Backbone as a printed PyTorch tensor [residue, N CA C, xyz], in Angstrom:
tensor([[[-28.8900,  19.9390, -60.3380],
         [-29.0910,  20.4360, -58.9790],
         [-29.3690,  19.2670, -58.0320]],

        [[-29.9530,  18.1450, -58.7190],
         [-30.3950,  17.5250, -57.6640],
         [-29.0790,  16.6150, -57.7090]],

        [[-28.5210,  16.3840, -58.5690],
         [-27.1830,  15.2140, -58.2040],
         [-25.8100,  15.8360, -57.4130]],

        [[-26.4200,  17.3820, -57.5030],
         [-25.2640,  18.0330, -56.7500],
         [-25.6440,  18.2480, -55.3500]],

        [[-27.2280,  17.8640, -55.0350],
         [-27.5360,  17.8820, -53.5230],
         [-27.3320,  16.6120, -52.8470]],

        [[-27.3840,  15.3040, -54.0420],
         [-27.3180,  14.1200, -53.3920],
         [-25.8410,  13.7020, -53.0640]],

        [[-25.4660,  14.6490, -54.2150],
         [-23.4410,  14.8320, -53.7270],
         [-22.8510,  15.2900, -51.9950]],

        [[-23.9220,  16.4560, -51.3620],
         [-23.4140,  16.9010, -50.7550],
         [-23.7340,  16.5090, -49.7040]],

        [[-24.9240,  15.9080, -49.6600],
         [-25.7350,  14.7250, -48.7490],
         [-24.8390,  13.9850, -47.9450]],

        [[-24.4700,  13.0410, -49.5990],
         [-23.7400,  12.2020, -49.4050],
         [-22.2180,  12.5300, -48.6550]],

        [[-21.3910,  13.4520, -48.9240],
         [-20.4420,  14.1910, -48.2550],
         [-20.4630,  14.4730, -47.0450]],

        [[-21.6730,  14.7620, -46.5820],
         [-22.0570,  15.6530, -44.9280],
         [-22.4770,  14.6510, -44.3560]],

        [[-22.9800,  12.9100, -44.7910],
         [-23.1340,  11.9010, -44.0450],
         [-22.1460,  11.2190, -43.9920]],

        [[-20.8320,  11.2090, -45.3490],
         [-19.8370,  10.7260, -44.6560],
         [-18.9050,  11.5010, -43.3080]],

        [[-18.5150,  12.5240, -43.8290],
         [-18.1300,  13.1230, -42.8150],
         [-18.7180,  12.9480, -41.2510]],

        [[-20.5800,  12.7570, -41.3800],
         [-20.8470,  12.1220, -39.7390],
         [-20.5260,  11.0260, -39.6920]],

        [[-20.5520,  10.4210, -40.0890],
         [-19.8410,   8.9180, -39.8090],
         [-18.4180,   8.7940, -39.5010]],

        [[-17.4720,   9.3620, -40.1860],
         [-16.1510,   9.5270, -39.6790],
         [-15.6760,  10.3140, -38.0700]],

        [[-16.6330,  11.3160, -38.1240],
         [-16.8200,  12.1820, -36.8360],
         [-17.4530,  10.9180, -35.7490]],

        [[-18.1490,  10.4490, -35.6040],
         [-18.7560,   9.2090, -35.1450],
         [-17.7180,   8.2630, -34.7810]],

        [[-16.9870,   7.6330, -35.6300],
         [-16.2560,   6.4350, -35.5620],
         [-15.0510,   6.7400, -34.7490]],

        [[-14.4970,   8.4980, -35.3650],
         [-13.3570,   8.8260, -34.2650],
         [-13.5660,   9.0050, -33.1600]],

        [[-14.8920,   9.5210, -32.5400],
         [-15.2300,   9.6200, -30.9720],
         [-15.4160,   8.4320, -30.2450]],

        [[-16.1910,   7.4950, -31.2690],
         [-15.9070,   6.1120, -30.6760],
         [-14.8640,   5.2420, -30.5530]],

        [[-13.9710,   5.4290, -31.4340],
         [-12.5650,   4.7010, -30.6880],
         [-12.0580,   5.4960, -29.7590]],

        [[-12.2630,   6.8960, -29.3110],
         [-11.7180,   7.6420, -28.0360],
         [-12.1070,   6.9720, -27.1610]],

        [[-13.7460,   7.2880, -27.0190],
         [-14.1080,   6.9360, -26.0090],
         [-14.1920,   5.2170, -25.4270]],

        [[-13.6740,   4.2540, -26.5500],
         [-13.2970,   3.0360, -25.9040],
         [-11.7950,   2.9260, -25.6080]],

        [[-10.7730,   4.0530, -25.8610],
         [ -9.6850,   3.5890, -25.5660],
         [-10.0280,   4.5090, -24.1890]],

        [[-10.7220,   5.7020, -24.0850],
         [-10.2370,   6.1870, -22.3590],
         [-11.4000,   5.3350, -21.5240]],

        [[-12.0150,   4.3310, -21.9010],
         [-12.2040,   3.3140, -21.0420],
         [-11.7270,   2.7150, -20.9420]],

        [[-10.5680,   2.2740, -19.3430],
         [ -9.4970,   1.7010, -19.0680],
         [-10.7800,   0.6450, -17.8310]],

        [[ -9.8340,  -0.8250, -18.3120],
         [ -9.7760,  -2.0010, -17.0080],
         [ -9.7400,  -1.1000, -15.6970]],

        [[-10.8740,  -1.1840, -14.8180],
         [-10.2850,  -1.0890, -13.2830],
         [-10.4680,  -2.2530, -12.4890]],

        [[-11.0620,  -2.9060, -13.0300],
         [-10.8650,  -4.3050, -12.1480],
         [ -9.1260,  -4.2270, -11.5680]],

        [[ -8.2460,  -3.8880, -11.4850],
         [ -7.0950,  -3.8790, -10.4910],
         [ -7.2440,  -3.1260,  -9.7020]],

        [[ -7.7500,  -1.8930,  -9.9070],
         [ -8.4420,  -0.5830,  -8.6110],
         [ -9.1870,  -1.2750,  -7.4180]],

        [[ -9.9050,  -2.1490,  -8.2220],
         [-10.8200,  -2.3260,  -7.3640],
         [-10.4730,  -3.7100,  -6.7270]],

        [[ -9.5620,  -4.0020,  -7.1320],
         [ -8.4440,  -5.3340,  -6.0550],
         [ -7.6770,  -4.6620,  -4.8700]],

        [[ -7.0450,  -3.8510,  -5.8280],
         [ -6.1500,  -3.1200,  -5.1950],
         [ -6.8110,  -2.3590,  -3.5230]],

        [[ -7.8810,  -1.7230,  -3.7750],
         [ -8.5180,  -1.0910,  -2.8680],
         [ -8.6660,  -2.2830,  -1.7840]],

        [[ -8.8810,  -3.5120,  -1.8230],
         [ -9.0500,  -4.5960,  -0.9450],
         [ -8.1800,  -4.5180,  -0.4720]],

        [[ -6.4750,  -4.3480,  -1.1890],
         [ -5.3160,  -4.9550,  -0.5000],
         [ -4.5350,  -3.9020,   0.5090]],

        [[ -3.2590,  -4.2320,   0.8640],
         [ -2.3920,  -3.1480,   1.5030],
         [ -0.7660,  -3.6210,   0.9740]],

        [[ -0.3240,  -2.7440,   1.6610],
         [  1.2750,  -3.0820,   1.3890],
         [  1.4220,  -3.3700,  -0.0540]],

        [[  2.5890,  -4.6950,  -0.1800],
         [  2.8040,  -4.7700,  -1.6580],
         [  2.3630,  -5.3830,  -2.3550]],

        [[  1.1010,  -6.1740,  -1.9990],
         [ -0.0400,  -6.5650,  -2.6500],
         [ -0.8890,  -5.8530,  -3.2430]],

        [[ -1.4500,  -4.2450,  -2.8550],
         [ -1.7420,  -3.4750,  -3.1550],
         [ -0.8250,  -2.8060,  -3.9420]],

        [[  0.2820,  -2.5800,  -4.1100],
         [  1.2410,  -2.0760,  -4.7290],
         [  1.3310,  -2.8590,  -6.4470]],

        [[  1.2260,  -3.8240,  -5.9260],
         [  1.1860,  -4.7960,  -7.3700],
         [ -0.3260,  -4.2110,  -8.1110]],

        [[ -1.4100,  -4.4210,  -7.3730],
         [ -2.6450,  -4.1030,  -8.4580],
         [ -2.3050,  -2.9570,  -9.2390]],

        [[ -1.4090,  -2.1750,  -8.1000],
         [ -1.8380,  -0.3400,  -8.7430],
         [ -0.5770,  -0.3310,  -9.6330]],

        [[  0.3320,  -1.3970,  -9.8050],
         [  1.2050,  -0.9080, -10.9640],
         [  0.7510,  -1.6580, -12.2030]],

        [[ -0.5130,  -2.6700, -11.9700],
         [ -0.8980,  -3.2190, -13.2590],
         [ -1.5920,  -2.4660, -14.0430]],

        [[ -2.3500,  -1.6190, -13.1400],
         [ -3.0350,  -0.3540, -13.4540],
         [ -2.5480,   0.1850, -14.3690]],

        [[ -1.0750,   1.2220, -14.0400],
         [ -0.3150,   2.1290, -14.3080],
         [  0.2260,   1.3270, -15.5780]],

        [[  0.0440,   0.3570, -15.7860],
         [  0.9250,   0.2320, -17.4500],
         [  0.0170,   0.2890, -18.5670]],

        [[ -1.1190,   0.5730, -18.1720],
         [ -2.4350,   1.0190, -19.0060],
         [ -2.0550,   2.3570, -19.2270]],

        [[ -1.5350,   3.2890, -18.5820],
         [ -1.6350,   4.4650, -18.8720],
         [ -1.1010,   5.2930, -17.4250]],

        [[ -0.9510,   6.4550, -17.3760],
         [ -0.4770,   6.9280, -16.2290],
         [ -1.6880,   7.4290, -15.7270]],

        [[ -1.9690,   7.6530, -13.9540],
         [ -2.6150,   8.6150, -13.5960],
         [ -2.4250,   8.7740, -12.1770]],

        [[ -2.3600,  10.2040, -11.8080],
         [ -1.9270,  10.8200, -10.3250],
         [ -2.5820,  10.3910,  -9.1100]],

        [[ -3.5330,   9.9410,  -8.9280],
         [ -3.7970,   8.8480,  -7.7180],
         [ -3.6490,   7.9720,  -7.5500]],

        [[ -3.7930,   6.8040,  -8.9010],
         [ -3.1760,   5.4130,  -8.7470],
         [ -1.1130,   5.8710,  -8.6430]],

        [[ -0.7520,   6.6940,  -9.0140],
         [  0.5570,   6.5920,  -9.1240],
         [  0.9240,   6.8950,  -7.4170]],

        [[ -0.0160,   7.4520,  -6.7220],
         [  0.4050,   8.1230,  -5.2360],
         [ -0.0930,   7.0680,  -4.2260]],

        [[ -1.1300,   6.2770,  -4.7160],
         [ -1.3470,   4.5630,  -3.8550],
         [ -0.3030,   3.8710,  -4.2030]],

        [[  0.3560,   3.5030,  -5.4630],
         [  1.5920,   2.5690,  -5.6300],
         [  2.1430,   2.9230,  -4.7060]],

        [[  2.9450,   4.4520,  -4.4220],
         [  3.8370,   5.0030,  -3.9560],
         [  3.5770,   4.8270,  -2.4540]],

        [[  2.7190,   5.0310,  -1.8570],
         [  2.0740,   5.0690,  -0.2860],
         [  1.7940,   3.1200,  -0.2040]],

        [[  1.7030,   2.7320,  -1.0500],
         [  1.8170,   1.4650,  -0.6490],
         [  2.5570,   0.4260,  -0.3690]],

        [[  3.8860,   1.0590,  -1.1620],
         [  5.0290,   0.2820,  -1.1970],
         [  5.6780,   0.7610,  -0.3430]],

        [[  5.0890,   2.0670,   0.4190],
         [  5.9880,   2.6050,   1.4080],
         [  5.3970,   2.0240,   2.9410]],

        [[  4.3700,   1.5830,   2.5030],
         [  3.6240,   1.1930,   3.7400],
         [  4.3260,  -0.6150,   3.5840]],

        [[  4.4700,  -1.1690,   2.8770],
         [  4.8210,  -2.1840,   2.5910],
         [  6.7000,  -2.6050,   2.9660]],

        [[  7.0430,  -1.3410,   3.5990],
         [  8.2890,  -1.4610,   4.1490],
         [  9.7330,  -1.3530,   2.6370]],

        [[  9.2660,  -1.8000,   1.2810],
         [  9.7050,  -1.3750,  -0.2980],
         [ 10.3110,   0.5360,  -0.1360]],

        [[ 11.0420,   0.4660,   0.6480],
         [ 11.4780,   2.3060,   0.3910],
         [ 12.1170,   2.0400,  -0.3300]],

        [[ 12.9640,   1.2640,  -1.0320],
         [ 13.6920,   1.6350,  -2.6040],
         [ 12.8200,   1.7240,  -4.0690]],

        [[ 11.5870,   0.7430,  -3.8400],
         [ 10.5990,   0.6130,  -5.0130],
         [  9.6270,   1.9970,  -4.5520]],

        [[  9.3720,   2.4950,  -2.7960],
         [  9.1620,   3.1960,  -3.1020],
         [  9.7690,   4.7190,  -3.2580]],

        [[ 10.7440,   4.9670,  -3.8060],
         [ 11.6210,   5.8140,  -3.7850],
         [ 11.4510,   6.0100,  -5.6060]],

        [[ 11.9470,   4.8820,  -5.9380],
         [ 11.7700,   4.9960,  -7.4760],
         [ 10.4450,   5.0090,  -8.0950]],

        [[  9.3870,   4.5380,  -7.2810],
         [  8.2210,   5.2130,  -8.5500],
         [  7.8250,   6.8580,  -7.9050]],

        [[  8.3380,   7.0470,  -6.3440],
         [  7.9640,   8.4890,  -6.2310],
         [  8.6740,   9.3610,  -7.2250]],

        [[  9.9390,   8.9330,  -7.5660],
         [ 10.7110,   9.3860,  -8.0530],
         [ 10.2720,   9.9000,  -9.1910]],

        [[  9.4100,   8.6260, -10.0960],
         [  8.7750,   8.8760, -11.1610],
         [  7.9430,   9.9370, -11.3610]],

        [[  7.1530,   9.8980, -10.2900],
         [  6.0020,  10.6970,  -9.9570],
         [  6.1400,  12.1920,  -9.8050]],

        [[  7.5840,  12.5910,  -8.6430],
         [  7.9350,  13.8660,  -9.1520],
         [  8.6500,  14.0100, -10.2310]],

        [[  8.8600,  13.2110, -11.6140],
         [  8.8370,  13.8590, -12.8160],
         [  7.8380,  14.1900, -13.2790]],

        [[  6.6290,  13.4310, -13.1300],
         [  5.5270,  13.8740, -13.7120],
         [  4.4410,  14.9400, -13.1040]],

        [[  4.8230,  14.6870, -11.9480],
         [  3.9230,  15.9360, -11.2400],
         [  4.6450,  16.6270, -10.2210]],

        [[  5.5160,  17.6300, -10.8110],
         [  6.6930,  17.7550,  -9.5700],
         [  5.7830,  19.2090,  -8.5040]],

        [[  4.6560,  19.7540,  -8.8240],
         [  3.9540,  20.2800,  -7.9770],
         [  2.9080,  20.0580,  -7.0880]],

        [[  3.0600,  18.4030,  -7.2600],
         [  2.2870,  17.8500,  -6.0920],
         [  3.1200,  17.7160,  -4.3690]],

        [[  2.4790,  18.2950,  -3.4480],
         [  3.2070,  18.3400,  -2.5020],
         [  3.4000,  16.9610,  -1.9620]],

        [[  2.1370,  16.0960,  -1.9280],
         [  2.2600,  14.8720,  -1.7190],
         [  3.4170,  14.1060,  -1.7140]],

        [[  3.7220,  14.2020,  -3.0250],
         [  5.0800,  13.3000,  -3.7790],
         [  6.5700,  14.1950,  -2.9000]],

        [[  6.4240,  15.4800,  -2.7400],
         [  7.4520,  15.8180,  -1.8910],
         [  7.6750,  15.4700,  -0.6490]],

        [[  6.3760,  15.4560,   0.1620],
         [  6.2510,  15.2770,   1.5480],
         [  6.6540,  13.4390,   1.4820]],

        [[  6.1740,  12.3710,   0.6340],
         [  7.0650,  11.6190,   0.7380],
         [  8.0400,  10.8640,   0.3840]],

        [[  8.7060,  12.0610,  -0.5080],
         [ 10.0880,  12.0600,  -0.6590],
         [ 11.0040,  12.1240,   0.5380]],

        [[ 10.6380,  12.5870,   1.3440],
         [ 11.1820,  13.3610,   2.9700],
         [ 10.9580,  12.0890,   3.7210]],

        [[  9.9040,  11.3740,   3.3130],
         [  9.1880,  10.2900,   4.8690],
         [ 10.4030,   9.4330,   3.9760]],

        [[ 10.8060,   8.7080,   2.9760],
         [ 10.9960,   7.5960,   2.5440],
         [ 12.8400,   7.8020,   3.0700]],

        [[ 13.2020,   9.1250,   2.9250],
         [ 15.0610,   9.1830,   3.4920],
         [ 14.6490,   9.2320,   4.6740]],

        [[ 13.6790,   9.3730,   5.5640],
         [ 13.8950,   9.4000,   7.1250],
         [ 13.7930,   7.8040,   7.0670]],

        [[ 13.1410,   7.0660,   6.6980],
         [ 12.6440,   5.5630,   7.1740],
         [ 14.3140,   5.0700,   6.2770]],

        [[ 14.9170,   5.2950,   5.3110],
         [ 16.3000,   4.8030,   4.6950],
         [ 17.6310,   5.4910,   5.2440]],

        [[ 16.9570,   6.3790,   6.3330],
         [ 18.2150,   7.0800,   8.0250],
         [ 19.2370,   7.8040,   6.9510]],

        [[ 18.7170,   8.9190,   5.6210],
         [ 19.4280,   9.0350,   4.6940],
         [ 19.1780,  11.1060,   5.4530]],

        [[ 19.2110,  11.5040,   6.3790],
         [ 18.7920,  12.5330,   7.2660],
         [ 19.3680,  14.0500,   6.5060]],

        [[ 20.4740,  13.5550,   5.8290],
         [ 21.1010,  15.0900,   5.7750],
         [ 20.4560,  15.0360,   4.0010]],

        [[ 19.8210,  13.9670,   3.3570],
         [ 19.3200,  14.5540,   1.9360],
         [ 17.8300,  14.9110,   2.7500]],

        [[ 17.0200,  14.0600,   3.3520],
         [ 15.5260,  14.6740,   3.5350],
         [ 15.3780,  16.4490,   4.4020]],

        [[ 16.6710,  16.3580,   4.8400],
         [ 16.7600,  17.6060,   5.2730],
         [ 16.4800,  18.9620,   4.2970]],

        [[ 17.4880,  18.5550,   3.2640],
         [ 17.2550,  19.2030,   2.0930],
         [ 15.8860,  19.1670,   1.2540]],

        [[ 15.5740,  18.1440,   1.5720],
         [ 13.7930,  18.1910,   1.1760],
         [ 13.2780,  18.7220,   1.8030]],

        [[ 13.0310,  18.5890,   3.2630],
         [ 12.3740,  19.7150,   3.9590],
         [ 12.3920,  21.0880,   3.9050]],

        [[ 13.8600,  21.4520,   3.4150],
         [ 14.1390,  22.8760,   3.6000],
         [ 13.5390,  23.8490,   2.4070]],

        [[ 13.3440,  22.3430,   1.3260],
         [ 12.6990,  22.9820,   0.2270],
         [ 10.9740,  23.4040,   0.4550]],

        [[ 10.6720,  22.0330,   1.0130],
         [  9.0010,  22.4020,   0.9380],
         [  8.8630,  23.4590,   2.3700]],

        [[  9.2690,  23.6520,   2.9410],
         [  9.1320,  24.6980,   4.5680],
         [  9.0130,  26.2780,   3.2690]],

        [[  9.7330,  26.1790,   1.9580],
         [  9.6560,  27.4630,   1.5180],
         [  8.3930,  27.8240,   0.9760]],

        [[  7.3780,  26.6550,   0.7920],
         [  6.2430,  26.9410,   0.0740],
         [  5.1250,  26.6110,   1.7430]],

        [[  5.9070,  26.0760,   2.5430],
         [  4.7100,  26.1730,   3.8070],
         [  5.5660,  26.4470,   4.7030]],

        [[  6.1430,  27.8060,   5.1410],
         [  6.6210,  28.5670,   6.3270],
         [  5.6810,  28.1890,   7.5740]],

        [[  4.0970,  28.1840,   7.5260],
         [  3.4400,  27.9790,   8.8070],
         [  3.1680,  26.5170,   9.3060]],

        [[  3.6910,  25.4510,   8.4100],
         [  3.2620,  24.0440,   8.7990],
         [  3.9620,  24.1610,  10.3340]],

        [[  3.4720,  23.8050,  11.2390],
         [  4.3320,  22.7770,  12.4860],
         [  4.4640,  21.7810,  12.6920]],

        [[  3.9280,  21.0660,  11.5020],
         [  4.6730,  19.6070,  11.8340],
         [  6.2570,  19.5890,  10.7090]],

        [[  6.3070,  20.2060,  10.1010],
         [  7.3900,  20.2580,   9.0510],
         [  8.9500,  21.1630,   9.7400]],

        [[  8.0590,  21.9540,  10.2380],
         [  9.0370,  22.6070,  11.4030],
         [  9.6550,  21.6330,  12.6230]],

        [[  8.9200,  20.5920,  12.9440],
         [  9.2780,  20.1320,  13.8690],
         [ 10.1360,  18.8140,  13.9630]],

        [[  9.3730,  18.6540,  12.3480],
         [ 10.9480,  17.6750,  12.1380],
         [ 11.8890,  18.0920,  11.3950]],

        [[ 12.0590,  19.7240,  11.2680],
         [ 13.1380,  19.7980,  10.7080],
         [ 14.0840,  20.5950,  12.1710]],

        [[ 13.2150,  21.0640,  13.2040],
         [ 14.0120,  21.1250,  14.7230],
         [ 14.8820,  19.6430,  14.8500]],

        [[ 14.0330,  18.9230,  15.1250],
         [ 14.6040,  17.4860,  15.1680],
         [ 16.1240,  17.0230,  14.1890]],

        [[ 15.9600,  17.3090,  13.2750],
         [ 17.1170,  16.8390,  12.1620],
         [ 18.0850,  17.7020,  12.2290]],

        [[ 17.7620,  19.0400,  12.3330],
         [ 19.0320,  20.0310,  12.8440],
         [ 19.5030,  19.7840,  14.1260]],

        [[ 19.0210,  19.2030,  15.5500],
         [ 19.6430,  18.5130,  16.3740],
         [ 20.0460,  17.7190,  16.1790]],

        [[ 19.7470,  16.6490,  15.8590],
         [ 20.8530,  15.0790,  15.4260],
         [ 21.9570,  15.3950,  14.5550]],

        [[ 21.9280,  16.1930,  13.5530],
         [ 22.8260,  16.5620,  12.9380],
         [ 23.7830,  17.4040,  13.0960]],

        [[ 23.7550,  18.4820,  14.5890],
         [ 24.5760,  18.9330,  15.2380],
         [ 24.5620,  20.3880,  14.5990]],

        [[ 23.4020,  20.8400,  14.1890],
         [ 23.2140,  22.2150,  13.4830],
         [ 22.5500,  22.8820,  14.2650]],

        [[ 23.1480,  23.0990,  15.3820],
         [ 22.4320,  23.9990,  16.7970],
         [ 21.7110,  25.2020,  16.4120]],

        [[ 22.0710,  25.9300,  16.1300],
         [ 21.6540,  27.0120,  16.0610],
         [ 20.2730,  27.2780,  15.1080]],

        [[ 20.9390,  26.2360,  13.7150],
         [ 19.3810,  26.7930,  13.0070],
         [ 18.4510,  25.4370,  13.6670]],

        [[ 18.7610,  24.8600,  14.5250],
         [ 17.5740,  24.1870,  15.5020],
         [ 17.1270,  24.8830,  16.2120]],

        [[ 17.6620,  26.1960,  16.8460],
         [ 16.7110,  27.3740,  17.8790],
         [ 16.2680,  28.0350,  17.3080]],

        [[ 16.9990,  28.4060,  15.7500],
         [ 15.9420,  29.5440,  14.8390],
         [ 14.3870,  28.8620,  14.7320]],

        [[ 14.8050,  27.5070,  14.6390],
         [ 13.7890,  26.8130,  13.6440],
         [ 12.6230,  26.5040,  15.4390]],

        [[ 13.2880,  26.3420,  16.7210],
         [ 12.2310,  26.2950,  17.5260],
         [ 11.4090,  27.7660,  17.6540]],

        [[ 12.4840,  28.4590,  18.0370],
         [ 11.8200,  30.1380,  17.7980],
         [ 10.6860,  30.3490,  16.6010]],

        [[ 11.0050,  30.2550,  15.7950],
         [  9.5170,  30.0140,  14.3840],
         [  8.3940,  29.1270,  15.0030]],

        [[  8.8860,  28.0120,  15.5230],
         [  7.3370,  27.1830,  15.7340],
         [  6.7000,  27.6080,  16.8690]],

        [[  7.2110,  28.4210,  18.3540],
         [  6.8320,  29.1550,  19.3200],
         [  6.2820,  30.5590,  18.5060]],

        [[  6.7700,  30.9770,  17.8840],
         [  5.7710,  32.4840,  16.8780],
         [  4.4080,  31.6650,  16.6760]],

        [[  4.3420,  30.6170,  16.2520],
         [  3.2590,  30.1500,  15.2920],
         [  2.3910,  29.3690,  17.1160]],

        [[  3.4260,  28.4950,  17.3340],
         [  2.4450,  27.7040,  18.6860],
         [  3.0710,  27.9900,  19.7140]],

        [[  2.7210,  28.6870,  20.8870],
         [  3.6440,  29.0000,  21.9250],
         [  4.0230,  28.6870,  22.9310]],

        [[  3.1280,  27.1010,  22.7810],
         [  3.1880,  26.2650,  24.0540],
         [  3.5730,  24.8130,  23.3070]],

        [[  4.1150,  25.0730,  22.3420],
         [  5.1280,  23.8610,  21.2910],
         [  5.5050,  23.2060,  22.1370]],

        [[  5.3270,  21.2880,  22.5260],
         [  6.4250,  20.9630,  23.3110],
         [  7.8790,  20.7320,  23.1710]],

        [[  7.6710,  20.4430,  21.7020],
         [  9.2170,  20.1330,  20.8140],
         [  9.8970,  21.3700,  20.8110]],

        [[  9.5830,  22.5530,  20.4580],
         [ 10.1170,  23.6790,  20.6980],
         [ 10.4080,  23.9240,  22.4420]],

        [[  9.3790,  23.6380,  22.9630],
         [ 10.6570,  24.3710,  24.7130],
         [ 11.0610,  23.3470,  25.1020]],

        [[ 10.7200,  22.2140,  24.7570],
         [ 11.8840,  21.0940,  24.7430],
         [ 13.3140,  21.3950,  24.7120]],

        [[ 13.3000,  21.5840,  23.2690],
         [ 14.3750,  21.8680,  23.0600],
         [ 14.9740,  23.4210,  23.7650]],

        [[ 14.6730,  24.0540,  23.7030],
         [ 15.1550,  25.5120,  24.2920],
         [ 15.1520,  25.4210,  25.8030]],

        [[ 14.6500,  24.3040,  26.4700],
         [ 14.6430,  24.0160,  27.7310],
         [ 16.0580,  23.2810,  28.2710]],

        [[ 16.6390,  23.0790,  27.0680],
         [ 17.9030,  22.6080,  27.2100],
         [ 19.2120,  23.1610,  28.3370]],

        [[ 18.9910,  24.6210,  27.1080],
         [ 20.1980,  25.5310,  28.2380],
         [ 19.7550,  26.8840,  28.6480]],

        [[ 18.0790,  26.5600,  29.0700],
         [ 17.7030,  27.8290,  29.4560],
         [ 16.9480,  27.6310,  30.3950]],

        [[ 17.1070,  28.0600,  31.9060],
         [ 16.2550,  28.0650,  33.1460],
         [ 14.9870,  28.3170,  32.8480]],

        [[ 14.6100,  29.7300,  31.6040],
         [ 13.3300,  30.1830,  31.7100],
         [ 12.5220,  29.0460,  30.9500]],

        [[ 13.3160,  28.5190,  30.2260],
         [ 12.3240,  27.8110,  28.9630],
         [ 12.1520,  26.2150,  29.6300]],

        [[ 12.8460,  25.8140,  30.5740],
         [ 13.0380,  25.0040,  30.8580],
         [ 11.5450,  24.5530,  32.1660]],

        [[ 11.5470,  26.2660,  32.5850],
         [ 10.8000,  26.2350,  33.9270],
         [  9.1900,  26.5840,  32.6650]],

        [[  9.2220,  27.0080,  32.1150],
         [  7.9930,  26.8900,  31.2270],
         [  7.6190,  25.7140,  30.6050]],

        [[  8.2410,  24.6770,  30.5460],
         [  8.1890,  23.4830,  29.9400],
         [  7.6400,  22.5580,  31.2940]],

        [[  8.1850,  22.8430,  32.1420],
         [  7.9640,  21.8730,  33.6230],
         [  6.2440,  22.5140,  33.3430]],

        [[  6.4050,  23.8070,  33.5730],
         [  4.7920,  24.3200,  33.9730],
         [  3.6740,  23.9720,  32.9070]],

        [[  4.1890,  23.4340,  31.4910],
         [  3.2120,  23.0670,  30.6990],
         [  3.0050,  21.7500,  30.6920]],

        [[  4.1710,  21.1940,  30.6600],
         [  4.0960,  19.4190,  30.4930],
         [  4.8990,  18.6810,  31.5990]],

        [[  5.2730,  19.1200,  32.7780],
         [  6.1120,  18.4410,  33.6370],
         [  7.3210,  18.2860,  33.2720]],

        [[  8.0940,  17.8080,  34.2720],
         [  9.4640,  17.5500,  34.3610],
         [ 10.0280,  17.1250,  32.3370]],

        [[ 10.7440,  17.3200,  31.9550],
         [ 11.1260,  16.4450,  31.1500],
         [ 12.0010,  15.0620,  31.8810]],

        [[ 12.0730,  14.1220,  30.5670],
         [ 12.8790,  12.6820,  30.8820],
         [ 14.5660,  13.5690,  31.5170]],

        [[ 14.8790,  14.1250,  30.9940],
         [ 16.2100,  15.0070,  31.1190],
         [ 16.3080,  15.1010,  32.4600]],

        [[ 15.7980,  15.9990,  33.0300],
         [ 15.2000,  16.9070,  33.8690],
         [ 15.1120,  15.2560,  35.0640]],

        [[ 14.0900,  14.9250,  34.8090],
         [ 14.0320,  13.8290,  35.9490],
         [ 15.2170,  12.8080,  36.3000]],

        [[ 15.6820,  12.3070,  34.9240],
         [ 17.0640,  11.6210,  35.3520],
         [ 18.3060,  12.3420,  36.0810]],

        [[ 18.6750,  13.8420,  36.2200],
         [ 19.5400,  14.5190,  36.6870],
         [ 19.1660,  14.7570,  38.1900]],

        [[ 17.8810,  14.8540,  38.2050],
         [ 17.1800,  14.7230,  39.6960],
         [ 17.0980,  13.7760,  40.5440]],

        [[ 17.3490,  12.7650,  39.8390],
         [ 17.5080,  11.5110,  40.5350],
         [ 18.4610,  11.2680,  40.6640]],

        [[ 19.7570,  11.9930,  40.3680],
         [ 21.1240,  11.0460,  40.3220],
         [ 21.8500,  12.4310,  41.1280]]])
C-alpha cells in the first residue's frame, strides 16, 4: 500500500511538473518583443511602417497589421499599402477599417471605377453613413453615372437635408435646388462665374 501511494505521488507530481513546464513555454512564447511598437509609435510614414512590419514577422496581429497599413498609406507607399491591406482583408475580411481603406488607397492610385465598387459594397452594410454617400455622389459624377448620382444625392438629403454636396449637385439643373443652395450656403463657384460673364 504504501509503495503503491508513493507510486501515485510520484505520478501526480510528475504530471504537475509537465502541466507546469507546458504553460511555461506558452506563456514565454506569447511574450512577444515590443520594443518595435514602441519605436514605431515614435515614428510616422515609412519609418513607422518598417517597425510595425518587424513586429508582424513575430506573429500576426490586427492593430499592428492596420498601423503598417495606415502608415504606409500615410507615407505616400499605396502599392505596399495596398498589398499588406490586401493581406489584412484575408485575414480579417470583417473589419470595416481594412475596407474603408481599401476605397482611400484606389482614390489616392485615381483607380475610381474599382473603389467605386468598394464603396458600393460597404454603403450595403452602412446605408446611413454621409460621408460614404458623398463620395460615392462624387464618383458617380466624374464617372458620368448621372442618375445614380441624384439617387445617391436624394438618400443623403433623406438622411441630411441641408447636405451641401447633395444640393450642390441637384442645384445643377434645378431652379428650386439651386435657389435652396444660394439660401443655405451662397452663390455656388458655378453660379458666380455665369454671373459674371
Amino acid at each position: 500500500i504504501v509503495t503503491r501511494s508513493l507510486k501515485l505521488k510520484r505520478q501526480s507530481l510528475t504530471r504537475i511538473l509537465i502541466l507546469f513546464s507546458i504553460l511555461l513555454l506558452f506563456s514565454c512564447q506569447s511574450q512577444r518583443d515590443t520594443s518595435s511598437l514602441e519605436v514605431a509609435e515614435k515614428l510616422t510614414g515609412l519609418e513607422a511602417a518598417n517597425a510595425y512590419q518587424e513586429f508582424l514577422s513575430g506573429g500576426e496581429d490586427e492593430n499592428v497589421r492596420w498601423n503598417l497599413v495606415y502608415s504606409l498609406f500615410e507615407g505616400e507607399d499605396y502599392d505596399g499599402a495596398k498589398k499588406e491591406n490586401d493581406i489584412a482583408l484575408s485575414l480579417y475580411p470583417n473589419n470595416i477599417r481594412f475596407r474603408y481603406m481599401e476605397a482611400l488607397i484606389l482614390e489616392k492610385k485615381e483607380l475610381y471605377r474599382e473603389e467605386l465598387y468598394v464603396l458600393e459594397a460597404i454603403r450595403i452594410d452602412n446605408p446611413g453613413n454621409t460621408d460614404l454617400r458623398e463620395r460615392l455622389l462624387s464618383l458617380y459624377s466624374t464617372l458620368g453615372e448621372l442618375e445614380k448620382a441624384k439617387e445617391e444625392a436624394w438618400k443623403i438629403l433623406e438622411q441630411d437635408p441641408k447636405n451641401k454636396a447633395a444640393l450642390l449637385f441637384l442645384s445643377q439643373d434645378s431652379p428650386f435646388f439651386s435657389a435652396l443652395y444660394e439660401e443655405q450656403y451662397g452663390k455656388s463657384e458655378e453660379a458666380e462665374e455665369a454671373s459674371s460673364t
